[in-house]
């Protein structure tokens, strides 16, 4: 019997949604981000999806200087693929958001494929005492936020980063984003095979259920044929069930404290590595094998860790 293709695990270490009050495990200092990223890699994550934070108060940051202290440590101690976010902020311009990727030329970076309502304001009602003054207002403000990713923004990010040879993780939060990606491929912005991340369960995007996953995949099959690879991230309680389902459909998976703070319903995760260990056990128990970083490079056609600038 032919072996199943290996499953790539991505771990999204800290993100820009959750705040320090929501979990003591959420890393935000340089040391915490580096240590949790390395532990996630050791646990089986082939790709590390990285945001930066202000190390003094945990606020999301897109300043390249806030990436440098942990990028070097990760590169020195691990062969994991580094994926730098170009999302990073709901309010900043695309020019600001791509600065870290332009500075460090990673093997991969995220590419959001459409504008949308992107909200997590209901989280504000769950907490009464906040560790830092900025947190509550930041969470509440997302009710009025539009995550801007126009065609012009996408073009600017794609053309600016093209000389760096990065592989984009095309984040598609709804079915229309798949059509946006197809249009961008048709006009020459992206070359096949593309890597698509189905993002499910964000308030403002498609819901996290199996029917929607099947619909997204069928649409991608219709639009891209064999010219794409795919993964799933599902927010909150849907993280593990949807990742497990996707792994059995031939997809890759993403976990991490960016997407969910929990290890099971109602129980906070102790670390990113704990989530990686859990999804690895689930995937392997169902007969699949987990990809190493070099296998992930081969599957996705990456330029190699020796060509980054950190």
Tab-separated table of C-alpha atoms in Angstrom:
chain	number	residue	atom	x	y	z
A	1	UNK	CA	0.000	0.000	0.000
A	2	UNK	CA	1.354	3.420	-0.925
A	3	UNK	CA	2.280	5.635	1.979
A	4	UNK	CA	0.234	8.725	2.659
A	5	UNK	CA	2.005	12.017	1.927
A	6	UNK	CA	3.669	13.473	4.982
A	7	UNK	CA	1.747	16.083	6.939
A	8	UNK	CA	3.382	19.458	7.571
A	9	UNK	CA	2.720	20.949	11.003
A	10	UNK	CA	2.934	24.739	11.238
A	11	UNK	CA	2.963	26.361	14.662
A	12	UNK	CA	1.855	29.990	14.996
A	13	UNK	CA	3.667	31.077	18.127
A	14	UNK	CA	2.101	34.338	19.324
A	15	UNK	CA	0.088	36.195	16.671
A	16	UNK	CA	-1.533	39.590	17.125
A	17	UNK	CA	-4.999	38.747	18.458
A	18	UNK	CA	-4.617	37.366	21.953
A	19	UNK	CA	-3.251	39.558	24.730
A	20	UNK	CA	-1.122	38.727	27.792
A	21	UNK	CA	-4.113	38.820	30.138
A	22	UNK	CA	-5.775	35.952	28.273
A	23	UNK	CA	-3.065	33.388	29.011
A	24	UNK	CA	0.160	33.329	30.992
A	25	UNK	CA	1.519	30.939	28.351
A	26	UNK	CA	1.262	33.492	25.525
A	27	UNK	CA	4.850	34.505	24.688
A	28	UNK	CA	5.700	38.152	24.129
A	29	UNK	CA	9.278	38.770	25.256
A	30	UNK	CA	12.097	37.922	22.880
A	31	UNK	CA	13.232	35.048	25.096
A	32	UNK	CA	9.727	33.625	25.444
A	33	UNK	CA	9.079	33.701	21.690
A	34	UNK	CA	12.429	32.073	20.926
A	35	UNK	CA	12.085	29.402	23.618
A	36	UNK	CA	8.531	28.464	22.656
A	37	UNK	CA	9.369	28.438	18.955
A	38	UNK	CA	12.313	26.108	19.515
A	39	UNK	CA	10.243	23.837	21.751
A	40	UNK	CA	7.503	23.695	19.087
A	41	UNK	CA	10.110	22.788	16.480
A	42	UNK	CA	11.504	20.038	18.680
A	43	UNK	CA	7.972	18.720	19.201
A	44	UNK	CA	7.449	18.323	15.462
A	45	UNK	CA	6.541	21.666	13.884
A	46	UNK	CA	8.319	21.954	10.534
A	47	UNK	CA	7.220	25.579	10.028
A	48	UNK	CA	7.195	28.369	12.618
A	49	UNK	CA	4.807	31.232	11.818
A	50	UNK	CA	6.114	34.297	13.624
A	51	UNK	CA	4.833	37.673	14.724
A	52	UNK	CA	6.686	40.056	17.024
A	53	UNK	CA	5.565	41.876	20.136
A	54	UNK	CA	6.738	44.756	22.267
A	55	UNK	CA	8.737	42.932	24.953
A	56	UNK	CA	7.744	45.438	27.629
A	57	UNK	CA	3.958	45.186	27.394
A	58	UNK	CA	3.136	42.437	24.885
A	59	UNK	CA	1.530	44.710	22.296
A	60	UNK	CA	1.761	43.463	18.679
A	61	UNK	CA	4.676	44.950	16.748
A	62	UNK	CA	5.750	45.014	13.107
A	63	UNK	CA	9.064	46.712	13.866
A	64	UNK	CA	11.891	44.701	12.298
A	65	UNK	CA	14.005	45.381	15.386
A	66	UNK	CA	11.529	43.362	17.461
A	67	UNK	CA	12.084	40.297	15.240
A	68	UNK	CA	15.877	40.261	15.263
A	69	UNK	CA	16.490	38.949	18.809
A	70	UNK	CA	14.475	35.754	18.318
A	71	UNK	CA	15.047	35.121	14.608
A	72	UNK	CA	18.771	34.674	15.139
A	73	UNK	CA	18.272	32.286	18.043
A	74	UNK	CA	15.776	30.176	16.127
A	75	UNK	CA	18.041	29.989	13.086
A	76	UNK	CA	21.046	29.020	15.210
A	77	UNK	CA	19.308	26.290	17.192
A	78	UNK	CA	16.803	24.816	14.717
A	79	UNK	CA	16.392	23.906	11.052
A	80	UNK	CA	12.693	24.815	11.123
A	81	UNK	CA	11.247	26.851	8.262
A	82	UNK	CA	10.543	30.426	9.370
A	83	UNK	CA	7.354	32.049	8.102
A	84	UNK	CA	7.075	35.775	8.907
A	85	UNK	CA	3.645	37.391	9.030
A	86	UNK	CA	2.705	40.220	6.692
A	87	UNK	CA	-0.606	40.626	8.559
A	88	UNK	CA	0.573	41.821	11.925
A	89	UNK	CA	-1.875	44.667	12.440
A	90	UNK	CA	-5.461	45.497	11.551
A	91	UNK	CA	-4.678	49.208	11.327
A	92	UNK	CA	-1.252	49.579	9.662
A	93	UNK	CA	-0.559	49.933	5.949
A	94	UNK	CA	0.754	47.102	3.825
A	95	UNK	CA	4.031	49.012	3.536
A	96	UNK	CA	4.513	48.779	7.296
A	97	UNK	CA	3.304	45.194	7.504
A	98	UNK	CA	5.808	43.830	4.981
A	99	UNK	CA	8.871	45.518	6.507
A	100	UNK	CA	9.934	42.497	8.592
A	101	UNK	CA	9.765	40.149	5.594
A	102	UNK	CA	11.633	42.636	3.414
A	103	UNK	CA	14.289	43.016	6.087
A	104	UNK	CA	14.910	39.338	6.830
A	105	UNK	CA	13.979	37.572	3.560
A	106	UNK	CA	12.500	34.440	5.154
A	107	UNK	CA	11.709	31.232	3.313
A	108	UNK	CA	7.989	31.913	3.733
A	109	UNK	CA	5.606	34.690	4.680
A	110	UNK	CA	1.843	34.973	4.941
A	111	UNK	CA	-0.215	36.738	2.287
A	112	UNK	CA	-3.797	37.669	3.175
A	113	UNK	CA	-5.998	37.351	0.122
A	114	UNK	CA	-8.789	39.826	0.752
A	115	UNK	CA	-10.215	42.601	2.892
A	116	UNK	CA	-12.694	41.610	5.564
A	117	UNK	CA	-14.298	42.347	8.886
A	118	UNK	CA	-11.857	40.758	11.318
A	119	UNK	CA	-13.096	40.954	14.866
A	120	UNK	CA	-12.358	39.451	18.255
A	121	UNK	CA	-14.152	42.091	20.327
A	122	UNK	CA	-16.353	39.556	22.203
A	123	UNK	CA	-13.209	38.491	24.091
A	124	UNK	CA	-13.227	41.821	25.941
A	125	UNK	CA	-16.254	40.774	27.981
A	126	UNK	CA	-14.450	37.743	29.435
A	127	UNK	CA	-11.947	39.696	31.522
A	128	UNK	CA	-12.244	42.329	34.219
A	129	UNK	CA	-8.621	42.824	35.242
A	130	UNK	CA	-6.054	43.472	32.513
A	131	UNK	CA	-2.279	43.171	32.839
A	132	UNK	CA	-1.577	46.149	30.572
A	133	UNK	CA	-3.524	49.328	29.863
A	134	UNK	CA	-3.615	48.883	26.081
A	135	UNK	CA	-5.287	45.472	26.015
A	136	UNK	CA	-8.984	46.136	26.610
A	137	UNK	CA	-9.215	49.053	24.174
A	138	UNK	CA	-7.280	47.068	21.562
A	139	UNK	CA	-9.657	44.117	21.762
A	140	UNK	CA	-12.795	46.275	21.798
A	141	UNK	CA	-11.591	48.322	18.815
A	142	UNK	CA	-11.640	45.264	16.563
A	143	UNK	CA	-15.458	45.580	16.413
A	144	UNK	CA	-14.953	48.563	14.093
A	145	UNK	CA	-11.944	47.198	12.221
A	146	UNK	CA	-11.633	46.271	8.584
A	147	UNK	CA	-8.589	44.148	7.799
A	148	UNK	CA	-7.507	45.839	4.590
A	149	UNK	CA	-6.003	43.663	1.856
A	150	UNK	CA	-7.018	45.241	-1.431
A	151	UNK	CA	-5.837	44.021	-4.814
A	152	UNK	CA	-3.416	46.946	-4.837
A	153	UNK	CA	-2.101	45.940	-1.404
A	154	UNK	CA	-1.653	42.337	-2.508
A	155	UNK	CA	0.150	43.473	-5.664
A	156	UNK	CA	2.476	45.738	-3.709
A	157	UNK	CA	3.365	43.003	-1.230
A	158	UNK	CA	3.861	40.423	-3.986
A	159	UNK	CA	6.047	42.605	-6.193
A	160	UNK	CA	8.084	43.972	-3.278
A	161	UNK	CA	8.860	40.495	-1.973
A	162	UNK	CA	9.312	38.772	-5.340
A	163	UNK	CA	13.090	39.416	-5.476
A	164	UNK	CA	13.453	37.614	-2.141
A	165	UNK	CA	12.150	34.302	-3.459
A	166	UNK	CA	9.781	33.768	-0.535
A	167	UNK	CA	6.972	31.232	-0.715
A	168	UNK	CA	3.644	32.757	0.219
A	169	UNK	CA	1.185	31.118	2.545
A	170	UNK	CA	-2.008	32.466	0.977
A	171	UNK	CA	-4.440	32.973	3.836
A	172	UNK	CA	-8.008	32.550	2.583
A	173	UNK	CA	-10.688	33.396	5.150
A	174	UNK	CA	-13.611	32.795	2.811
A	175	UNK	CA	-14.379	31.339	-0.581
A	176	UNK	CA	-14.083	34.713	-2.327
A	177	UNK	CA	-10.446	34.869	-1.310
A	178	UNK	CA	-9.784	31.773	-3.412
A	179	UNK	CA	-11.141	33.610	-6.447
A	180	UNK	CA	-8.967	36.605	-5.542
A	181	UNK	CA	-5.941	34.300	-5.559
A	182	UNK	CA	-6.921	32.832	-8.923
A	183	UNK	CA	-7.201	36.326	-10.400
A	184	UNK	CA	-3.784	37.255	-9.001
A	185	UNK	CA	-2.289	34.120	-10.528
A	186	UNK	CA	-3.925	34.889	-13.872
A	187	UNK	CA	-2.251	38.322	-13.980
A	188	UNK	CA	1.110	36.839	-13.050
A	189	UNK	CA	1.539	37.852	-9.404
A	190	UNK	CA	1.930	34.279	-8.124
A	191	UNK	CA	3.201	31.111	-9.740
A	192	UNK	CA	1.942	27.577	-9.282
A	193	UNK	CA	2.019	25.564	-7.181
A	194	UNK	CA	0.633	27.882	-4.521
A	195	UNK	CA	0.259	27.085	-0.821
A	196	UNK	CA	-3.187	27.928	0.569
A	197	UNK	CA	-4.088	28.240	4.233
A	198	UNK	CA	-7.832	27.812	4.783
A	199	UNK	CA	-8.535	30.116	7.749
A	200	UNK	CA	-11.743	29.137	9.509
A	201	UNK	CA	-13.619	30.353	12.566
A	202	UNK	CA	-12.525	34.015	12.634
A	203	UNK	CA	-15.450	36.368	13.278
A	204	UNK	CA	-15.908	37.955	9.846
A	205	UNK	CA	-14.788	34.898	7.883
A	206	UNK	CA	-16.105	31.444	7.032
A	207	UNK	CA	-17.208	29.236	9.917
A	208	UNK	CA	-15.151	26.297	11.163
A	209	UNK	CA	-17.112	23.197	10.206
A	210	UNK	CA	-16.492	20.212	7.969
A	211	UNK	CA	-19.063	21.221	5.351
A	212	UNK	CA	-17.283	24.537	4.838
A	213	UNK	CA	-13.904	22.823	4.656
A	214	UNK	CA	-15.186	20.471	1.952
A	215	UNK	CA	-16.658	23.449	0.072
A	216	UNK	CA	-13.388	25.397	0.281
A	217	UNK	CA	-11.397	22.413	-0.934
A	218	UNK	CA	-13.794	21.665	-3.794
A	219	UNK	CA	-13.557	25.287	-4.884
A	220	UNK	CA	-9.766	25.203	-4.714
A	221	UNK	CA	-9.741	21.964	-6.725
A	222	UNK	CA	-11.888	23.624	-9.373
A	223	UNK	CA	-9.760	26.767	-9.544
A	224	UNK	CA	-6.249	25.350	-9.174
A	225	UNK	CA	-6.399	21.651	-10.043
A	226	UNK	CA	-3.128	20.044	-9.004
A	227	UNK	CA	-1.359	23.401	-8.767
A	228	UNK	CA	-1.800	23.946	-5.053
A	229	UNK	CA	-0.979	22.542	-1.640
A	230	UNK	CA	-3.146	23.351	1.336
A	231	UNK	CA	-3.360	23.566	5.088
A	232	UNK	CA	-5.964	24.567	7.629
A	233	UNK	CA	-6.040	26.715	10.715
A	234	UNK	CA	-9.208	26.823	12.773
A	235	UNK	CA	-9.692	29.301	15.587
A	236	UNK	CA	-10.491	28.452	19.169
A	237	UNK	CA	-12.181	25.183	20.087
A	238	UNK	CA	-12.279	24.072	16.443
A	239	UNK	CA	-8.484	23.967	16.189
A	240	UNK	CA	-7.795	20.295	16.880
A	241	UNK	CA	-10.948	18.722	15.373
A	242	UNK	CA	-10.619	20.617	12.106
A	243	UNK	CA	-6.872	20.039	11.861
A	244	UNK	CA	-7.376	16.322	12.407
A	245	UNK	CA	-10.065	16.203	9.721
A	246	UNK	CA	-7.916	18.136	7.276
A	247	UNK	CA	-4.987	15.797	7.817
A	248	UNK	CA	-7.167	12.889	6.701
A	249	UNK	CA	-8.230	14.795	3.584
A	250	UNK	CA	-4.647	15.229	2.412
A	251	UNK	CA	-4.094	18.660	3.934
A	252	UNK	CA	-1.437	20.061	6.201
A	253	UNK	CA	-2.195	21.572	9.606
A	254	UNK	CA	-1.516	24.630	11.726
A	255	UNK	CA	-1.781	24.957	15.485
A	256	UNK	CA	-0.369	27.448	17.989
A	257	UNK	CA	-1.348	30.023	20.573
A	258	UNK	CA	-2.021	32.574	17.839
A	259	UNK	CA	-5.070	30.538	16.824
A	260	UNK	CA	-6.213	29.024	20.119
A	261	UNK	CA	-5.124	29.450	23.725
A	262	UNK	CA	-6.556	26.073	24.713
A	263	UNK	CA	-5.437	22.451	24.651
A	264	UNK	CA	-8.952	21.113	25.255
A	265	UNK	CA	-12.251	22.913	25.703
A	266	UNK	CA	-12.003	25.057	28.838
A	267	UNK	CA	-8.360	24.180	29.608
A	268	UNK	CA	-5.615	26.606	28.667
A	269	UNK	CA	-2.602	25.197	26.858
A	270	UNK	CA	0.659	25.318	28.756
A	271	UNK	CA	2.685	26.107	25.632
A	272	UNK	CA	2.775	25.997	21.858
A	273	UNK	CA	4.712	22.747	22.045
A	274	UNK	CA	1.859	21.094	23.928
A	275	UNK	CA	-0.453	21.800	20.993
A	276	UNK	CA	2.124	20.510	18.502
A	277	UNK	CA	2.553	17.309	20.500
A	278	UNK	CA	-1.207	16.779	20.569
A	279	UNK	CA	-1.804	17.272	16.842
A	280	UNK	CA	1.227	15.142	16.035
A	281	UNK	CA	-0.140	12.310	18.166
A	282	UNK	CA	-3.538	12.610	16.485
A	283	UNK	CA	-2.101	12.662	12.974
A	284	UNK	CA	0.260	9.766	13.587
A	285	UNK	CA	-2.355	7.684	15.370
A	286	UNK	CA	-4.465	7.874	12.206
A	287	UNK	CA	-1.682	6.520	10.039
A	288	UNK	CA	-0.003	9.638	8.656
A	289	UNK	CA	3.608	10.677	9.084
A	290	UNK	CA	4.747	14.159	10.053
A	291	UNK	CA	7.064	16.063	7.720
A	292	UNK	CA	10.498	17.212	8.810
A	293	UNK	CA	11.578	20.772	7.931
A	294	UNK	CA	13.543	19.540	4.913
A	295	UNK	CA	10.580	17.461	3.757
A	296	UNK	CA	8.375	20.544	4.112
A	297	UNK	CA	10.877	22.459	1.973
A	298	UNK	CA	10.617	19.804	-0.707
A	299	UNK	CA	6.814	19.622	-0.581
A	300	UNK	CA	6.413	23.403	-0.840
A	301	UNK	CA	9.390	24.195	-3.062
A	302	UNK	CA	11.166	26.537	-0.655
A	303	UNK	CA	14.438	28.333	-1.332
A	304	UNK	CA	16.263	26.907	1.683
A	305	UNK	CA	17.347	28.153	5.082
A	306	UNK	CA	20.750	29.203	3.778
A	307	UNK	CA	19.160	32.004	1.732
A	308	UNK	CA	17.491	33.973	4.515
A	309	UNK	CA	18.904	37.212	5.922
A	310	UNK	CA	18.977	36.498	9.635
